[in-house]
Amino acid sequence: MKNTMDDFFLRIEDVTVRSGEKEVLKKLNLNIKDNEEWAIVGASGSGKTTLANTLAGKHYFTGNIQFKNGAKPDIVVVEQQHRFKNLSNVADFYYQQRYNSSDAEDAVTVAEALEQLNPRQKKIATGIEVATLPAVLHITHVMNEPLIQLSNGENKRLQIAKAILQEPELLILDNPFVGLDVEGRKILAQIIDTLKKTGVKILLITSPFEVPDSITHVAVLQNGTIVSTTERKNFDPYSVPGSETFSIDHKALHALKKNEAQDFDYAIRMKNVEVKYGDRIILHNINWNVKKGECWSISGPNGAGKSTLLSLITGDNAKAYANEVYLFDKRRGTGESIWDIKKKIGYLSPEMHIYFDYTSTTFQTIASGLFDSIGLFRQLNEAQRKQVNEWMHLLQLEKIQNKLLSQLSAGEQRLVLLARALVKNPPMLILDEPCQGLDSRHIDEFRQIINDICQTFGTTLLYVSHYRHEIPECVTKALYLNNGEMRIEKRD
C-alpha cells in the first residue's frame, strides 16, 4: 500500500509551550510519516530539548500532538546530560567523585545497570539479543566498571543501551554526538542505523553538521518554530540560522584586572606519572612540561585518560600525591591546599556541567567561580560584584542573570559556566570540551574570546576538544593521549 498523508506516525499542530512569560515553542507544526526518520536542528536555545521533553509528556502545552492509532507510544528520551543514583540511592554526586575509589565502590557497574532493566537477558521486541547489546554498542570493555568512572562517550552509549532495553516505540536522542571522538561518532551513526532497521522510530536532535545517513528528513527550529523542512539529501547544514552573535568589548576586556598569582616559570611539570584503578592502567609514564603562557590542546579517543590527567592538575584527584606532579613550581603534597591550586585555575568540564547546582541563578553561578565552589555560599563585596557584572557584560548574559540554570537551554548553561571559569581571570585556564551545546556562531565568538584573553594576559591554556575547528588559534602545542600513553604533536 502506498504511503499517504494519513499514513503518519506523528502530527504536531500549533503546539505552544511556555516557561514563565516566555514562549519557548510557538505554534509549532510538524508531520512525520510512518516511513520517515527525522532530525531536528537549530541554534542554541531554539527549543529543541523542550520539544523532545514535550513529546515525552514532561511539559504542559497547548495545541495538538497526535500519534499513530490515536495512542501515545512508549517514548524514551536519551538526554544530553546524564545523572544516576549510586548503591546508597543518592543522586547528588560531586564531579570529583569519579576519581575517589571509595565512591566508585558505592556506584552501580555497567553490567548491574543493564541487569536492573532486563534481569534474565530476554530477547526484546526489536529482535536485538540482549547478550549481544554490549558488543553492538561497544561497551563490552567497561561492563564491570562503575558508572561514575565512565568516559563521556562510554556513558552516552550506556544510556542508549538502557533506552533500548525499555523497548521504546519512539527513541529521542538529544545531541548524542556531543562529546564523542571521531570513532565514537561513527559507531553511534551505525547504532542509529541498526535501530532503524529493527523498527525503532528515531527522532534525533543534533548539530546540522552531524545528521547520519539513516535520517530521511530534517526540520530546522528557530526561536521555537519550525521554519523549514527538507529531505536529508537536499539539506544544506550551512543554511541553518545561528543564534544571535555576541561581540566582545575589547576595550572592556583590556581593562579587566590581571590575576596577581603569576609568579611561576612552569604551570605544570609531570615526571613518570602513573595512575591505576585496580588492574586498569589509566595513565602510564607521563612526562610533560607546560611553561607559563603556553597554550596546549589535549586530544585522544574517549576513555584515553584525558579527564584523569586534568584531575591531577585541578586538585580533584588524590593520586597526584602518589606521583611527582609540580603545579606552579611547587610539588603536590608539600603543604599547599587544594584551594591554593584552584585559585590559580579557571576550569570547565562536562562533569562540572552535569553536577553543578541547577538551583543557582546565572549571577550566583558566575560568582561561585571567585571561590571555586559549586554554588555561591558567601556574600560578595562591592569589588567582587563588579567583577561578576563585568564578565556578564562581556558575554552578554545580563538579561538572564536572575534566571536559574535549570531554566536555561544547554547552550546558555554552557556559556554561564564558561563565564564562571573566566571570572577571576586566572593565570591558567583548563577548558574540557567547552563548546558542547554551543552553535557554530557562539563557538567562533568563544574561540576569539580565548585568543584575546591568552594574548592580553599571557594566560596558560589547556584546551580539550574532539573537533579541530573549535581549537583557538593561540594554541601552538598539542598533547595526544591514547590508552593512557602520551605523545607530543606539532600543531599545524
Coordinates of C-alpha atoms in Angstrom, one line a residue:
M1 CA 0.0 0.0 0.0
K2 CA 1.3 3.4 -0.9
N3 CA 2.2 5.9 1.8
T4 CA -0.4 8.7 2.0
M5 CA -0.8 11.8 4.2
D6 CA -2.9 9.7 6.5
D7 CA 0.0 7.2 7.0
F8 CA 1.5 9.3 9.7
F9 CA 3.4 8.4 12.8
L10 CA 3.3 11.8 14.5
R11 CA 1.4 15.1 13.9
I12 CA 2.2 18.3 15.8
E13 CA -0.2 21.1 15.3
D14 CA 0.1 24.6 16.7
V15 CA 2.0 23.4 19.8
T16 CA 3.0 26.2 22.2
V17 CA 5.0 25.7 25.4
R18 CA 5.6 28.5 27.9
S19 CA 8.3 28.9 30.6
G20 CA 7.1 31.7 32.8
E21 CA 6.2 34.6 30.5
K22 CA 8.4 33.3 27.6
E23 CA 7.0 31.2 24.8
V24 CA 9.7 28.5 24.2
L25 CA 7.7 26.8 21.5
K26 CA 5.4 28.9 19.4
K27 CA 2.6 27.4 17.3
L28 CA 5.0 24.6 16.2
N29 CA 3.8 22.3 13.3
L30 CA 5.4 19.1 12.1
N31 CA 4.1 16.0 10.3
I32 CA 6.2 12.8 10.4
K33 CA 5.1 9.8 8.3
D34 CA 5.5 6.2 9.2
N35 CA 8.4 5.5 6.9
E36 CA 10.4 8.6 7.8
E37 CA 13.3 9.3 10.3
W38 CA 13.7 12.9 11.3
A39 CA 16.4 15.1 12.7
I40 CA 15.7 18.4 14.4
V41 CA 18.4 21.1 14.1
G42 CA 18.7 24.7 15.2
A43 CA 20.7 27.3 17.1
S44 CA 21.4 27.1 20.8
G45 CA 18.2 28.0 22.7
S46 CA 15.9 27.4 19.8
G47 CA 13.7 25.0 21.8
K48 CA 15.0 21.6 20.6
T49 CA 15.2 19.9 24.0
T50 CA 11.9 21.5 25.1
L51 CA 10.3 19.8 22.0
A52 CA 11.8 16.4 23.0
N53 CA 10.5 16.7 26.5
T54 CA 7.1 17.9 25.4
L55 CA 6.7 14.8 23.2
A56 CA 7.7 12.7 26.2
G57 CA 4.9 14.3 28.3
K58 CA 7.2 16.4 30.5
H59 CA 5.8 19.8 29.6
Y60 CA 2.3 21.3 29.6
F61 CA 1.4 22.5 26.1
T62 CA -1.4 24.0 24.1
G63 CA -2.2 22.7 20.6
N64 CA -2.4 19.1 19.5
I65 CA 0.0 16.2 19.4
Q66 CA -1.4 13.1 17.7
F67 CA 0.3 9.8 17.3
K68 CA -0.4 6.9 15.0
N69 CA -3.6 4.9 16.0
G70 CA -4.5 7.7 18.5
A71 CA -2.4 6.2 21.3
K72 CA 0.7 7.7 22.7
P73 CA 3.6 5.2 22.1
D74 CA 6.3 4.3 24.6
I75 CA 8.8 7.1 24.4
V76 CA 12.3 7.3 25.8
V77 CA 14.5 10.4 25.7
V78 CA 18.2 10.0 26.0
E79 CA 19.2 13.3 27.4
Q80 CA 22.4 15.3 26.6
Q81 CA 23.3 15.3 30.3
H82 CA 23.0 12.1 32.4
R83 CA 22.6 11.6 36.1
F84 CA 22.3 8.3 38.0
K85 CA 22.0 7.0 41.6
N86 CA 24.6 5.0 43.5
L87 CA 24.1 1.9 45.6
S88 CA 23.2 4.2 48.6
N89 CA 20.3 5.6 46.4
V90 CA 21.9 9.0 46.2
A91 CA 21.9 11.1 43.0
D92 CA 23.7 14.2 44.3
F93 CA 27.2 13.5 43.2
Y94 CA 30.0 16.0 43.0
Y95 CA 32.2 15.8 39.9
Q96 CA 35.4 14.9 41.8
Q97 CA 33.8 11.6 42.9
R98 CA 34.9 10.0 39.6
Y99 CA 38.4 9.9 41.0
N100 CA 37.6 8.7 44.5
S101 CA 37.9 4.9 44.9
S102 CA 35.5 4.6 47.9
D103 CA 32.8 6.5 45.9
A104 CA 33.4 4.3 42.9
E105 CA 32.8 1.2 45.1
D106 CA 29.4 2.7 46.0
A107 CA 28.5 3.1 42.3
V108 CA 26.5 0.7 40.2
T109 CA 28.5 -1.0 37.5
V110 CA 27.5 -1.0 33.8
A111 CA 26.5 -4.7 34.0
E112 CA 24.4 -4.1 37.1
A113 CA 22.7 -1.1 35.4
L114 CA 21.7 -3.2 32.4
E115 CA 20.7 -6.2 34.6
Q116 CA 18.2 -4.0 36.5
L117 CA 16.4 -3.3 33.3
N118 CA 16.5 -6.9 31.9
P119 CA 17.4 -9.4 34.7
R120 CA 17.1 -12.5 32.5
Q121 CA 18.5 -11.1 29.3
K122 CA 15.3 -11.8 27.5
K123 CA 15.2 -11.0 23.8
I124 CA 13.5 -7.7 23.3
A125 CA 10.9 -6.7 20.7
T126 CA 13.3 -5.1 18.4
G127 CA 14.9 -8.5 17.8
I128 CA 18.2 -7.5 19.4
E129 CA 19.7 -10.2 21.5
V130 CA 20.3 -8.6 25.0
A131 CA 23.5 -10.7 25.4
T132 CA 24.9 -9.0 22.3
L133 CA 23.9 -5.5 23.2
P134 CA 27.2 -4.5 24.8
A135 CA 29.0 -5.6 21.7
V136 CA 26.6 -3.7 19.4
L137 CA 27.1 -0.6 21.5
H138 CA 30.9 -1.1 22.0
I139 CA 30.7 -1.1 25.8
T140 CA 31.9 -4.7 26.4
H141 CA 35.2 -3.5 27.8
V142 CA 33.5 -1.4 30.6
M143 CA 30.8 -3.9 31.8
N144 CA 32.5 -4.2 35.2
E145 CA 33.3 -0.5 35.6
P146 CA 31.3 1.7 38.0
L147 CA 29.1 4.2 36.2
I148 CA 30.9 7.2 37.8
Q149 CA 34.2 6.3 36.1
L150 CA 32.9 6.1 32.5
S151 CA 34.1 8.5 29.9
N152 CA 31.6 10.8 28.2
G153 CA 31.4 8.5 25.2
E154 CA 31.0 5.3 27.2
N155 CA 28.3 6.9 29.3
K156 CA 26.4 8.0 26.2
R157 CA 26.4 4.5 24.7
L158 CA 25.3 3.1 28.1
Q159 CA 22.3 5.4 28.1
I160 CA 21.3 4.2 24.6
A161 CA 21.6 0.6 25.8
K162 CA 19.4 1.3 28.7
A163 CA 16.9 3.1 26.4
I164 CA 16.8 0.1 24.1
L165 CA 16.1 -2.3 26.9
Q166 CA 13.0 -0.2 27.7
E167 CA 11.7 -1.1 24.3
P168 CA 10.5 2.3 23.1
E169 CA 8.4 2.8 20.1
L170 CA 10.0 6.2 19.8
L171 CA 13.6 6.9 20.8
I172 CA 14.5 10.6 21.1
L173 CA 18.3 11.2 21.1
D174 CA 19.2 14.7 22.4
N175 CA 22.5 15.7 20.9
P176 CA 24.0 12.2 21.2
F177 CA 27.2 13.1 19.2
V178 CA 28.2 15.7 21.7
G179 CA 31.5 14.8 23.5
L180 CA 32.2 11.8 21.3
D181 CA 35.5 11.3 19.4
V182 CA 35.7 10.6 15.7
E183 CA 35.4 6.9 16.1
G184 CA 32.6 7.3 18.7
R185 CA 30.6 9.4 16.3
K186 CA 31.0 6.7 13.6
I187 CA 29.9 4.0 16.0
L188 CA 26.8 6.0 17.1
A189 CA 25.8 6.6 13.5
Q190 CA 26.0 2.8 12.9
I191 CA 23.9 2.2 16.1
I192 CA 21.2 4.6 14.9
D193 CA 21.1 2.8 11.5
T194 CA 20.8 -0.6 13.3
L195 CA 18.0 0.6 15.5
K196 CA 16.2 2.0 12.5
K197 CA 16.4 -1.4 10.8
T198 CA 14.9 -3.2 13.8
G199 CA 11.8 -0.9 13.7
V200 CA 12.6 1.6 16.5
K201 CA 11.4 5.1 15.5
I202 CA 14.2 7.6 15.9
L203 CA 13.9 11.4 16.4
L204 CA 17.3 12.9 16.5
I205 CA 18.2 16.3 18.0
T206 CA 21.6 17.2 16.7
S207 CA 24.0 19.7 15.0
P208 CA 23.2 20.4 11.4
F209 CA 26.7 19.0 10.6
E210 CA 26.0 15.6 12.3
V211 CA 23.0 14.2 10.6
P212 CA 23.6 10.5 9.8
D213 CA 22.7 8.9 6.5
S214 CA 19.9 6.9 8.1
I215 CA 17.9 10.1 8.7
T216 CA 15.5 10.8 5.8
H217 CA 14.2 14.3 6.7
V218 CA 15.5 17.4 8.6
A219 CA 13.5 20.1 10.3
V220 CA 15.0 23.5 11.3
L221 CA 13.9 25.0 14.5
Q222 CA 14.3 28.8 15.1
N223 CA 13.0 30.7 18.1
G224 CA 10.6 28.0 18.9
T225 CA 9.1 27.5 15.5
I226 CA 9.8 25.1 12.6
V227 CA 11.0 27.4 9.8
S228 CA 11.8 24.8 7.2
T229 CA 11.7 21.1 6.5
T230 CA 13.5 19.1 3.8
E231 CA 14.7 15.7 2.7
R232 CA 18.1 15.0 4.1
K233 CA 19.6 14.6 0.6
N234 CA 18.7 18.2 -0.1
F235 CA 19.7 19.6 3.3
D236 CA 22.4 22.2 3.4
P237 CA 23.8 22.5 7.0
Y238 CA 25.2 25.9 6.3
S239 CA 21.7 27.2 5.7
V240 CA 20.7 26.8 9.3
P241 CA 20.3 30.1 11.1
G242 CA 22.6 30.6 14.0
S243 CA 21.9 32.2 17.4
E244 CA 22.4 35.9 17.8
T245 CA 26.1 36.7 17.7
F246 CA 27.7 38.5 20.6
S247 CA 30.6 40.9 20.1
I248 CA 33.3 41.4 22.6
D249 CA 34.0 44.8 24.0
H250 CA 37.8 44.7 23.5
K251 CA 38.3 47.9 25.5
A252 CA 36.5 46.4 28.5
L253 CA 38.4 43.2 28.1
H254 CA 41.8 45.0 28.3
A255 CA 40.6 47.0 31.3
L256 CA 40.0 43.8 33.3
K257 CA 42.2 43.2 36.3
K258 CA 45.0 40.8 35.7
N259 CA 45.3 37.9 38.2
E260 CA 48.3 38.6 40.5
A261 CA 49.2 35.0 41.0
Q262 CA 51.6 34.9 38.1
D263 CA 54.9 34.3 39.9
F264 CA 56.0 30.9 38.4
D265 CA 58.0 29.5 35.5
Y266 CA 56.2 26.3 34.9
A267 CA 52.5 25.9 35.2
I268 CA 52.8 22.1 35.1
R269 CA 55.6 19.5 35.4
M270 CA 54.9 15.8 35.5
K271 CA 57.6 13.1 35.9
N272 CA 56.9 9.4 35.1
V273 CA 53.2 9.8 36.3
E274 CA 51.3 6.5 36.6
V275 CA 47.6 6.2 37.6
K276 CA 45.9 2.8 38.1
Y277 CA 42.5 1.7 39.4
G278 CA 42.8 -1.9 40.3
D279 CA 44.3 -3.6 37.3
R280 CA 43.2 -0.9 34.9
I281 CA 46.0 1.4 33.9
I282 CA 44.6 4.9 33.2
L283 CA 47.9 6.9 32.7
H284 CA 51.3 5.4 32.0
N285 CA 54.7 7.1 32.1
I286 CA 53.5 10.7 31.6
N287 CA 56.4 13.2 31.3
W288 CA 55.1 16.6 30.4
N289 CA 56.2 20.2 31.0
V290 CA 54.0 23.3 30.4
K291 CA 55.7 26.7 30.7
K292 CA 53.9 29.8 31.8
G293 CA 51.9 31.3 29.0
E294 CA 51.9 28.2 26.7
C295 CA 48.7 27.2 25.1
W296 CA 48.1 23.4 24.6
S297 CA 45.4 21.3 23.0
I298 CA 44.8 17.9 24.6
S299 CA 43.2 15.2 22.4
G300 CA 42.6 11.5 22.2
P301 CA 39.8 9.0 22.0
N302 CA 37.1 8.6 24.6
G303 CA 38.5 6.8 27.6
A304 CA 42.1 7.6 26.8
G305 CA 42.8 9.3 30.2
K306 CA 42.3 13.0 29.4
S307 CA 39.9 13.7 32.2
T308 CA 42.1 11.8 34.7
L309 CA 45.2 13.8 33.5
L310 CA 43.3 17.1 34.1
S311 CA 42.1 15.9 37.5
L312 CA 45.7 15.7 38.7
I313 CA 46.2 19.3 37.8
T314 CA 42.9 20.7 39.2
G315 CA 43.4 19.1 42.6
D316 CA 40.5 16.8 42.3
N317 CA 42.4 13.5 42.2
A318 CA 44.2 12.3 45.3
K319 CA 46.5 10.2 43.1
A320 CA 48.5 13.3 42.4
Y321 CA 50.1 12.9 45.8
A322 CA 51.5 9.4 44.8
N323 CA 53.2 10.9 41.8
E324 CA 55.8 13.6 41.0
V325 CA 53.5 16.4 39.9
Y326 CA 54.5 20.1 40.1
L327 CA 52.0 22.9 39.8
F328 CA 53.1 26.5 39.6
D329 CA 56.6 25.4 40.5
K330 CA 55.5 23.6 43.7
R331 CA 55.3 19.8 44.1
R332 CA 51.9 18.5 45.1
G333 CA 51.9 17.3 48.7
T334 CA 54.4 19.8 50.0
G335 CA 51.9 21.9 52.0
E336 CA 49.7 23.7 49.5
S337 CA 45.9 23.1 49.8
I338 CA 43.6 22.3 47.1
W339 CA 42.2 25.8 47.3
D340 CA 45.7 27.3 46.8
I341 CA 45.8 25.4 43.5
K342 CA 42.2 26.2 42.4
K343 CA 42.5 29.9 42.9
K344 CA 45.0 30.0 40.0
I345 CA 42.9 27.9 37.7
G346 CA 39.7 28.6 35.8
Y347 CA 38.0 25.3 34.9
L348 CA 35.1 23.9 32.9
S349 CA 34.3 20.3 32.1
P350 CA 31.3 18.1 31.0
E351 CA 31.3 16.6 34.6
M352 CA 31.0 20.1 36.1
H353 CA 28.1 20.8 33.8
I354 CA 26.3 17.7 34.9
Y355 CA 26.8 18.0 38.6
F356 CA 26.5 21.8 39.1
D357 CA 23.8 23.2 41.4
Y358 CA 20.9 23.9 39.0
T359 CA 19.1 25.9 41.6
S360 CA 21.7 28.6 41.3
T361 CA 21.0 31.7 39.2
T362 CA 23.2 32.9 36.4
F363 CA 24.8 35.6 38.6
Q364 CA 25.4 33.1 41.5
T365 CA 26.9 30.5 39.2
I366 CA 29.4 33.0 37.7
A367 CA 30.2 34.4 41.2
S368 CA 31.0 31.0 42.5
G369 CA 34.0 30.9 40.3
L370 CA 35.6 33.5 42.5
F371 CA 35.6 30.9 45.3
D372 CA 35.9 27.7 43.3
S373 CA 32.7 26.4 44.9
I374 CA 29.8 24.5 43.2
G375 CA 27.3 27.2 44.1
L376 CA 27.5 30.5 45.9
F377 CA 27.7 30.3 49.7
R378 CA 29.0 33.7 50.8
Q379 CA 28.3 37.4 50.4
L380 CA 30.2 39.3 47.7
N381 CA 31.9 42.6 48.4
E382 CA 31.5 45.5 46.0
A383 CA 34.7 44.7 44.1
Q384 CA 33.6 41.1 43.6
R385 CA 30.1 42.1 42.5
K386 CA 31.7 44.5 39.9
Q387 CA 33.9 41.7 38.7
V388 CA 30.9 39.4 38.0
N389 CA 29.0 42.2 36.3
E390 CA 31.9 42.9 34.0
W391 CA 32.0 39.3 32.8
M392 CA 28.2 39.1 32.4
H393 CA 28.5 42.3 30.2
L394 CA 31.4 40.8 28.2
L395 CA 29.4 37.6 27.4
Q396 CA 26.1 39.4 27.1
L397 CA 24.5 37.4 30.0
E398 CA 22.9 40.3 31.9
K399 CA 19.4 39.6 30.5
I400 CA 19.4 36.1 32.1
Q401 CA 21.4 37.0 35.3
N402 CA 18.4 36.2 37.6
K403 CA 17.3 33.0 35.8
L404 CA 18.0 29.6 37.4
L405 CA 20.4 27.3 35.5
S406 CA 17.5 24.8 35.2
Q407 CA 15.6 27.4 33.2
L408 CA 18.3 27.9 30.6
S409 CA 19.0 26.0 27.4
A410 CA 22.0 23.7 27.4
G411 CA 23.9 26.3 25.3
E412 CA 23.1 29.1 27.7
Q413 CA 24.2 26.9 30.6
R414 CA 27.5 26.3 29.0
L415 CA 28.1 30.0 28.4
V416 CA 27.3 30.7 32.0
L417 CA 29.8 28.1 33.2
L418 CA 32.4 29.5 30.8
A419 CA 31.9 32.9 32.4
R420 CA 32.4 31.1 35.8
A421 CA 35.8 29.7 34.6
L422 CA 36.8 33.2 33.3
V423 CA 35.6 35.4 36.1
K424 CA 38.8 35.6 38.2
N425 CA 40.9 35.9 35.0
P426 CA 43.2 33.2 36.3
P427 CA 46.8 32.5 35.2
M428 CA 45.7 29.1 33.8
L429 CA 42.6 28.1 32.0
I430 CA 41.6 24.4 31.7
L431 CA 38.7 24.0 29.3
D432 CA 37.5 20.5 28.7
E433 CA 35.1 20.3 25.8
P434 CA 34.0 23.9 26.5
C435 CA 31.9 24.3 23.3
Q436 CA 29.4 21.4 23.9
G437 CA 25.9 22.7 23.3
L438 CA 27.0 25.9 21.5
D439 CA 26.2 26.5 17.9
S440 CA 28.7 27.5 15.3
R441 CA 28.4 31.2 15.8
H442 CA 28.9 31.0 19.5
I443 CA 31.8 28.7 19.0
D444 CA 33.5 31.2 16.7
E445 CA 32.9 34.0 19.2
F446 CA 34.2 31.9 22.1
R447 CA 37.4 31.0 20.3
Q448 CA 38.0 34.7 19.8
I449 CA 37.5 35.4 23.5
I450 CA 40.0 32.8 24.5
N451 CA 42.5 34.1 21.9
D452 CA 42.1 37.6 23.3
I453 CA 42.4 36.6 26.9
C454 CA 45.5 34.4 26.4
Q455 CA 47.3 37.1 24.2
T456 CA 46.3 40.0 26.5
F457 CA 47.1 38.4 29.8
G458 CA 49.7 35.7 28.9
T459 CA 47.3 33.1 30.2
T460 CA 48.4 29.4 30.2
L461 CA 45.8 27.3 28.4
L462 CA 44.9 23.6 28.3
Y463 CA 42.1 23.1 25.8
V464 CA 40.4 19.7 25.2
S465 CA 38.2 19.1 22.1
H466 CA 37.4 16.3 19.7
Y467 CA 36.9 19.0 17.0
R468 CA 39.9 20.7 15.4
H469 CA 37.8 23.7 14.3
E470 CA 37.0 24.6 17.9
I471 CA 40.6 25.0 19.0
P472 CA 41.7 28.6 19.4
E473 CA 44.5 30.0 17.2
C474 CA 46.6 30.8 20.2
V475 CA 47.2 27.0 20.7
T476 CA 50.6 26.1 19.4
K477 CA 51.4 22.8 21.2
A478 CA 49.5 19.6 21.3
L479 CA 49.4 16.5 23.6
Y480 CA 47.8 13.4 22.3
L481 CA 46.7 10.6 24.7
N482 CA 45.8 7.0 23.8
N483 CA 45.4 4.1 26.1
G484 CA 47.0 6.2 28.9
E485 CA 50.2 7.0 27.0
M486 CA 51.2 10.4 25.6
R487 CA 52.9 11.8 22.6
I488 CA 53.7 15.5 21.8
E489 CA 52.4 16.6 18.4
K490 CA 53.0 19.6 16.3
R491 CA 50.1 22.0 15.8
D492 CA 49.5 22.8 12.1

